[in-house]
XYZ file of C-alpha atoms in Angstrom:
507
model
C -0.046 0.049 0.003
C 1.449 3.379 -1.160
C 1.370 6.413 0.957
C -1.554 8.820 0.392
C -1.060 11.621 -2.256
C 0.393 15.001 -1.170
C -2.331 17.688 -0.507
C -1.687 21.368 -0.652
C -2.789 23.624 2.305
C -6.218 24.556 2.150
C -7.584 21.267 0.432
C -8.389 19.433 3.520
C -6.456 16.669 5.190
C -4.973 13.695 3.362
C -7.388 10.661 3.882
C -6.187 7.867 5.895
C -6.454 4.585 4.307
C -9.969 3.205 4.129
C -11.093 0.116 5.981
C -11.658 -0.796 9.642
C -8.094 -2.331 9.729
C -6.464 0.836 8.671
C -8.460 2.904 11.202
C -7.368 0.537 13.931
C -3.977 0.850 13.062
C -4.108 4.802 13.024
C -5.405 4.581 16.358
C -2.764 2.042 17.487
C -0.114 4.225 16.069
C -1.160 7.292 17.809
C -1.986 5.788 21.162
C 1.391 3.919 21.389
C 3.165 6.716 20.688
C 1.743 8.834 23.540
C 1.761 5.904 25.854
C 5.637 5.600 25.039
C 6.279 9.140 25.818
C 4.060 9.400 29.029
C 5.712 6.010 30.297
C 9.163 7.676 29.951
C 8.286 10.083 32.908
C 8.131 7.220 35.514
C 9.579 3.970 33.929
C 12.981 5.104 34.846
C 12.207 5.887 38.503
C 12.220 2.169 39.773
C 15.706 1.835 38.178
C 17.469 4.936 39.780
C 19.349 3.238 42.472
C 20.739 0.782 40.045
C 21.799 3.623 37.718
C 23.497 5.454 40.424
C 25.534 2.563 41.474
C 26.230 1.583 37.697
C 27.310 5.044 36.429
C 28.566 6.608 39.541
C 26.109 9.354 40.091
C 26.071 11.413 43.151
C 22.761 11.641 45.195
C 22.077 15.278 44.005
C 23.259 14.400 40.286
C 20.990 11.460 40.213
C 17.764 13.787 40.144
C 19.008 15.047 36.737
C 18.217 11.638 35.116
C 14.581 12.686 35.701
C 14.923 16.307 35.585
C 16.563 16.604 32.205
C 13.623 14.883 30.497
C 10.859 16.882 32.563
C 12.752 20.256 31.661
C 12.955 19.583 28.146
C 9.545 18.029 27.723
C 7.660 20.584 29.884
C 9.588 23.604 28.554
C 9.118 23.103 24.894
C 5.522 21.643 24.648
C 3.956 24.849 23.530
C 6.611 25.381 20.798
C 6.213 21.898 19.556
C 2.360 22.244 19.370
C 2.663 25.300 17.255
C 5.384 23.855 15.243
C 2.906 21.219 14.243
C 0.236 23.630 13.119
C 2.764 25.547 10.918
C 5.317 22.934 9.677
C 2.652 20.029 9.435
C 1.614 17.816 12.249
C 2.482 14.484 10.925
C 6.060 15.929 9.907
C 6.580 17.228 13.321
C 5.262 14.091 14.984
C 7.448 11.750 12.826
C 10.616 14.058 13.535
C 9.798 14.100 17.183
C 9.464 10.372 17.547
C 12.710 9.879 15.420
C 14.582 12.268 17.956
C 13.001 10.693 20.968
C 13.871 7.045 19.517
C 17.575 8.016 18.975
C 17.834 9.551 22.487
C 16.412 6.134 23.954
C 19.084 4.112 22.132
C 21.928 6.231 23.029
C 20.680 6.640 26.510
C 20.424 2.886 26.867
C 24.048 2.607 25.613
C 25.322 5.239 27.930
C 28.905 4.831 29.817
C 28.763 7.784 31.670
C 26.436 9.953 33.853
C 26.862 13.030 31.549
C 26.087 10.934 28.384
C 22.830 9.639 29.986
C 21.501 13.035 31.237
C 22.381 14.448 27.605
C 20.341 11.706 26.092
C 17.433 12.173 28.646
C 17.154 16.018 27.327
C 17.102 14.722 23.806
C 14.253 12.248 24.602
C 12.405 15.434 26.265
C 12.868 17.454 23.085
C 11.512 14.719 20.953
C 8.641 14.176 23.259
C 7.788 17.821 23.202
C 7.626 17.770 19.417
C 5.614 14.581 19.161
C 3.232 14.932 22.170
C 0.946 17.816 20.817
C 0.724 16.598 17.485
C -0.393 13.174 18.567
C -3.723 14.485 19.983
C -4.011 16.946 16.975
C -3.776 14.167 14.596
C -6.158 11.988 16.366
C -8.635 14.911 15.999
C -7.775 15.224 12.318
C -8.230 11.273 11.577
C -11.250 10.786 13.447
C -14.785 12.293 13.288
C -18.005 12.083 14.961
C -18.823 9.124 17.530
C -15.589 7.636 16.337
C -13.625 10.535 17.601
C -15.208 10.439 20.879
C -14.303 6.622 21.241
C -10.870 7.373 19.850
C -10.499 10.024 22.751
C -11.684 7.788 25.266
C -8.947 5.144 24.378
C -6.346 7.852 24.196
C -7.341 9.119 27.556
C -7.413 5.800 29.273
C -3.835 5.162 27.911
C -2.509 8.581 28.845
C -4.178 8.226 32.358
C -2.675 4.796 33.071
C 0.744 5.375 31.483
C 2.312 6.937 34.689
C 1.364 3.928 36.753
C 2.002 1.375 33.928
C 5.516 2.976 34.016
C 6.002 1.977 37.770
C 5.138 -1.619 36.845
C 6.853 -1.881 33.524
C 10.089 -0.532 35.190
C 10.053 -2.707 38.180
C 9.708 -5.839 35.825
C 12.444 -4.724 33.414
C 14.851 -3.923 36.177
C 14.383 -7.226 37.947
C 14.244 -9.435 35.046
C 17.038 -7.670 32.593
C 18.873 -4.589 33.216
C 18.169 -0.711 33.734
C 19.244 -0.113 30.096
C 16.072 -1.746 28.845
C 14.038 0.824 30.441
C 15.216 3.115 27.559
C 15.952 0.427 24.979
C 12.365 -0.938 25.062
C 11.321 2.540 23.321
C 13.662 1.672 20.167
C 11.494 -0.811 18.491
C 8.222 0.868 19.135
C 9.595 4.237 17.761
C 11.087 2.657 14.735
C 7.457 1.028 13.998
C 5.656 4.370 14.596
C 8.301 6.251 12.253
C 7.791 3.738 9.514
C 4.043 3.295 9.583
C 2.843 6.756 10.285
C 3.297 8.012 6.734
C 1.133 5.024 5.499
C -1.722 4.920 8.179
C -1.945 8.535 9.499
C -3.576 11.303 7.573
C -1.723 14.690 7.302
C -3.530 17.748 8.094
C -2.770 20.791 5.963
C -0.158 23.248 7.031
C -1.123 26.880 7.961
C 1.986 28.673 6.576
C 3.157 31.792 8.449
C 5.713 33.549 10.482
C 6.979 31.848 13.678
C 6.213 33.715 16.892
C 9.975 33.697 17.837
C 9.920 35.911 20.716
C 6.753 34.049 22.110
C 8.498 30.550 21.510
C 11.461 31.889 23.370
C 9.863 33.443 26.292
C 7.246 30.527 26.757
C 9.975 27.872 26.656
C 12.418 29.749 28.906
C 9.446 30.625 31.344
C 8.349 27.170 31.531
C 11.772 25.752 31.980
C 12.292 28.166 34.767
C 9.033 27.258 36.454
C 9.774 23.287 36.069
C 13.380 23.742 37.130
C 12.307 25.648 40.386
C 9.639 22.938 41.096
C 11.672 19.932 40.597
C 14.460 21.531 42.825
C 12.070 22.225 45.495
C 11.351 18.471 45.821
C 14.965 17.907 46.888
C 15.933 21.173 48.382
C 12.807 22.692 49.859
C 11.085 26.010 49.362
C 14.028 27.968 50.884
C 16.558 27.087 48.304
C 17.637 30.280 46.611
C 18.179 28.449 43.172
C 14.681 26.985 43.308
C 13.165 30.485 44.085
C 15.178 32.048 41.465
C 14.007 29.731 38.893
C 10.456 29.986 39.851
C 10.726 33.904 39.985
C 12.447 34.020 36.764
C 9.873 31.573 35.068
C 6.991 33.646 36.377
C 8.247 36.895 34.886
C 9.069 35.169 31.617
C 5.762 33.756 31.468
C 4.068 37.242 32.158
C 6.226 38.639 29.316
C 4.965 35.820 27.167
C 1.304 36.711 27.677
C 2.070 40.368 26.870
C 3.924 39.194 23.724
C 1.103 36.924 22.739
C -1.439 39.812 22.897
C 0.484 41.703 20.446
C 1.414 38.807 17.956
C -0.271 38.491 14.798
C 0.163 34.806 14.835
C 0.762 33.820 18.371
C 2.295 30.619 19.463
C -0.556 30.247 21.952
C -3.645 31.976 20.956
C -4.913 33.628 24.079
C -8.703 32.981 22.706
C -7.938 29.581 23.961
C -8.530 30.744 27.425
C -11.179 33.302 26.708
C -13.923 30.744 26.923
C -15.122 29.821 30.569
C -15.527 26.084 29.842
C -12.122 25.747 28.166
C -10.312 27.673 30.953
C -12.109 25.513 33.417
C -11.019 22.271 31.729
C -7.387 23.531 31.621
C -7.430 24.445 35.140
C -8.940 21.077 36.053
C -6.111 19.310 34.095
C -3.567 21.231 35.975
C -5.008 20.188 39.386
C -5.835 16.527 38.588
C -2.222 15.503 38.028
C -1.354 17.387 41.274
C -3.496 14.701 43.186
C -2.791 11.748 41.221
C 1.064 11.988 40.717
C 1.645 13.034 44.255
C -0.298 10.074 45.489
C 1.840 7.705 43.541
C 5.067 9.640 44.791
C 3.962 9.081 48.474
C 2.553 5.567 48.137
C 5.613 4.223 46.327
C 7.729 5.311 49.157
C 5.161 3.860 51.809
C 5.009 0.692 50.323
C 8.896 0.165 50.050
C 9.872 2.063 53.349
C 7.020 0.878 55.709
C 5.351 -2.206 53.973
C 8.796 -3.538 53.107
C 7.972 -4.075 49.383
C 10.722 -4.766 46.824
C 10.863 -2.462 43.617
C 8.924 -5.077 41.485
C 6.386 -5.668 44.201
C 5.821 -1.896 44.662
C 5.284 -1.434 40.946
C 2.689 -4.305 40.739
C 0.942 -2.878 43.799
C -0.240 0.115 41.381
C -2.187 -2.423 39.215
C -5.450 -1.642 40.790
C -5.204 1.948 39.820
C -4.371 0.897 36.194
C -7.402 -1.582 36.041
C -9.513 1.229 37.423
C -8.576 3.659 34.654
C -8.893 1.212 31.836
C -12.482 0.207 32.874
C -13.889 3.621 33.397
C -12.146 5.335 30.610
C -13.638 2.699 28.107
C -17.191 3.578 29.622
C -16.757 7.407 29.688
C -17.581 7.987 26.204
C -21.191 6.503 26.627
C -21.475 8.282 30.159
C -20.599 11.602 28.255
C -23.242 11.190 25.751
C -25.768 10.593 28.283
C -25.006 12.561 31.118
C -22.756 15.352 29.654
C -19.117 16.531 30.454
C -19.859 18.279 33.959
C -21.727 15.229 35.498
C -19.266 12.635 33.997
C -16.033 14.756 35.055
C -17.526 15.647 38.457
C -18.146 11.894 39.265
C -14.463 11.311 38.498
C -13.336 13.903 40.675
C -15.576 12.687 43.593
C -14.044 9.312 43.269
C -10.480 10.966 43.536
C -11.711 12.806 46.476
C -12.868 9.633 48.343
C -9.394 7.932 47.602
C -7.564 10.783 49.143
C -9.792 11.114 51.983
C -9.377 7.203 52.563
C -5.558 7.717 52.421
C -5.625 10.399 55.157
C -6.182 7.473 57.632
C -2.904 5.756 56.719
C -0.660 4.517 59.618
C 2.199 2.395 60.176
C 0.204 -0.703 60.447
C -1.916 -0.174 57.432
C -2.065 -3.052 55.244
C -2.039 -3.016 51.560
C -5.402 -4.821 51.200
C -7.084 -3.013 53.811
C -5.720 0.571 53.290
C -3.899 0.908 50.030
C -5.829 -1.419 47.377
C -9.057 0.511 47.810
C -7.885 3.953 47.463
C -5.822 3.068 44.306
C -9.021 1.464 42.576
C -11.087 4.499 43.438
C -8.316 6.799 42.075
C -7.863 4.959 38.842
C -11.581 4.722 38.411
C -11.896 8.582 39.000
C -9.085 9.529 36.754
C -10.361 7.305 33.860
C -13.809 9.192 34.125
C -12.484 12.593 34.369
C -9.727 12.642 31.582
C -12.086 11.719 28.772
C -14.719 14.631 29.137
C -12.059 17.073 29.835
C -9.999 16.131 26.705
C -13.134 16.064 24.460
C -14.394 19.418 25.867
C -11.006 21.249 25.163
C -10.230 19.677 21.630
C -13.895 19.623 20.169
C -14.355 23.601 20.971
C -11.047 24.831 19.185
C -10.639 25.748 15.656
C -8.635 23.183 13.754
C -5.674 25.483 12.866
C -5.464 25.801 16.842
C -5.600 22.190 17.677
C -1.746 21.783 17.947
C -1.595 24.822 20.293
C -4.457 23.619 22.272
C -2.816 20.089 22.724
C 0.434 21.727 23.589
C -1.002 23.929 26.269
C -3.191 20.811 27.747
C -0.103 18.823 28.147
C 2.181 21.582 29.268
C -0.283 22.190 32.101
C -0.645 18.416 32.933
C 3.198 18.030 33.142
C 3.399 21.238 35.394
C 0.536 19.994 37.610
C 2.412 16.632 38.143
C 5.651 18.549 38.987
C 3.831 20.951 41.230
C 2.067 18.375 42.884
C 5.046 16.279 43.834
C 6.996 19.541 44.807
C 4.266 20.682 47.165
C 3.527 17.442 48.823
C 7.196 16.371 49.284
C 7.823 19.601 51.124
C 4.735 18.877 53.276
C 5.960 15.430 53.755
C 9.565 16.407 54.620
C 8.516 19.205 57.009
C 6.883 16.505 59.182
C 10.002 14.277 59.226
C 12.185 17.257 59.812
C 9.998 18.484 62.798
C 10.073 15.004 64.489
C 12.784 14.484 66.805
C 15.019 11.313 65.956
C 18.234 9.799 66.594
C 21.058 11.415 64.322
C 22.040 9.008 61.443
C 18.912 6.811 61.795
C 16.119 6.554 59.332
C 12.703 7.872 60.322
C 10.399 5.633 62.367
C 7.525 4.065 60.377
C 5.064 5.916 62.278
C 6.883 9.282 61.629
C 6.759 8.414 57.829
C 3.026 7.697 58.043
C 2.457 10.996 59.911
C 4.164 12.948 56.955
C 2.097 11.026 54.500
C -1.288 11.775 56.378
C -0.439 15.493 56.021
C 0.527 15.013 52.213
C -2.755 13.239 51.700
C -4.681 15.981 53.588
C -3.238 18.398 51.187
C -4.275 16.189 48.268
C -7.804 16.245 49.468
C -7.832 20.017 49.490
C -6.469 20.140 45.889
C -9.165 17.549 44.788
C -11.899 19.771 46.471
C -10.687 22.779 44.288
C -10.813 20.614 41.140
C -14.443 19.491 42.082
C -15.473 23.123 42.530
C -13.732 24.069 39.215
C -15.675 21.363 37.302
C -19.030 22.257 38.959
C -18.640 25.803 38.340
C -16.827 26.112 34.866
C -17.515 23.093 32.788
C -20.617 23.068 30.837
C -21.902 26.173 32.333
C -23.305 27.338 28.923
C -23.606 26.308 25.307
C -20.631 26.946 23.143
C -20.577 28.108 19.643
C -18.703 25.431 17.446
C -15.374 26.688 16.007
C -15.611 28.830 12.923
C -15.372 26.805 9.680
C -11.945 26.699 8.131
C -10.431 25.067 5.112
C -9.064 22.283 7.364
C -12.538 21.324 8.705
C -12.829 17.680 8.324
C -15.835 16.254 6.499
C -18.650 14.483 8.309
C -21.315 12.060 7.315
C -24.867 11.581 8.174
C -23.905 8.491 10.422
C -20.874 10.494 12.085
C -22.302 13.810 13.213
C -19.945 16.560 13.926
C -18.837 16.636 17.606
C -19.444 20.012 18.980
C -19.548 21.651 22.394
C -23.168 21.273 22.722
C -22.860 17.402 22.078
C -20.159 17.430 24.789
C -22.106 19.163 27.357
C -24.818 16.762 26.817
C -27.484 19.294 25.606
C-alpha cells in the first residue's frame, strides 16, 4: 500500500487508508506513541538506584536523570504544538518520535552519567515535538462518534501510563537491566516512524511566520518554573536556586502573555483561555495530576519503606489503579453522551476525593489490602472518568488550525501539575519528618513516615476539592458555539455527526 498523495494547504487533510484495519492501525500508532512518551516520565524511577551504582552518580546528580527529561519536555511543549500547526503535524510528529528514539537508543548505551543526562534531554525534546501533534492528529483522523471513542481510548492510555511505567520499570529492572527501560522504546519508535506516513492522515499546514519571541519566552519561562519546582522536591522552598528559577520563570511567562497579546500569529492564541468552559477544563487538568502523581509519589515510598515491598512488588501494587482507569475510561464515552461533560467529570473527581480522604487514615500498621488497594482502585476509576470529558471538551471546541497549540497547552499544564503536586507534597511530607525528633544518622520511624504522608494526603484532598469546584462551576456552564469553519475542517457524514461543544455538554 502506498502513502496517500500529497495535498496542498487548504484542500483538506490527506485521507487515511480506508477500512476498519487501517482505522485501527491509525489509532494504535497514535496511542502507542502517547503511551511511550508518558511512560518515560516514570518508568526510569524504579531503576534510579541501579543507575546510580552503575554510572557513579552522586545523590544530587541522580535527580537530573529525571529532571533533564522533564525540563526539556515541559519547557518545549507549546513550541512543539505550534510547530505542528505551521510545519505540518505529521511531519513534526515523525521528527519528534525519531529524536525520542535516537535519545532512547543512545541513553540505553550510555557509559557515563553526563552521556545519560544529555540523552534524557534529547528524549524530552523529541517528546515535546511529538506529544501535541499526537492529539491533534487524532482529532484530524477521526470524526463524530468515532472521535469520541478514540479520545476515550487515548485518555485511558494517557491516564494509566504513569502507573504502568512503575509496573513495567520494576519488571524490566528485575528481569533484565536498567538499560532496557530506555531500549524498550527503540522498536516501538521505529515502527511508529515507518508506519505513520502510511496509516496516519496529514492535516494541511498553516504557513506563516513563527512567533519567535513568544517561543523563546514560553520555553524559557516554562523551563524556569519546572526547574524551580523539581528542585524544591529535593532542596525545599527556601533554596535560592529554586526560588530564583520560579521567579524568573513567572516573570518570563508574564512577558510571554504580553507578547502573545500583540502577536499576529501567536504561538498560543489567548482565545484558548477566553472561553469559560475551556479555561475550567485547563485548570482542572492542572489540578488533577497534582492529586494523582503526588499520590503515587508518596505511596511508592510507603510501600517500600514501611510495608517492605521490593521495587517489583511496589510497581505491581499499582495494578488496581491501572485497572480502574482502563475500565472507566472505556465507559466514559457512553457516560459523556448520556450525562454530559460536567456530570461525568464531577463523578470522576468525587472518586479521587474519596481516595485521598481514605488515605488520610494511613498509619504504620496499614496493610495493603485494607488501606492501599481500595484508594488506588478508586483513584484509577476517577481518573479514567475525568480525563475523557475534559479532553473532549477542550479539543472539540477549538478551531482546527489551533488544535496543535491547544494540545500543547493541555499537555504543558498536565506536566506542570504533576511536577507542582510532587513538589508541594514532598515539601509537606519532609517538613513533618524534619520537625519530628529522631536519633542522628537513623532512618525515620515508620509512624513518623506515616504522619508525614497523612499530612500530604490531607493536602491532596484539598486540591481535589478545588478541582471539584472548578468542574462544577465552569464545565458546561453554557452552550458553546462551535469553532468557525476553516479550510481544514474535516468532513462528516450522516452517520457520524460533527462533535460540537453542545454534544459534549450533553445538551
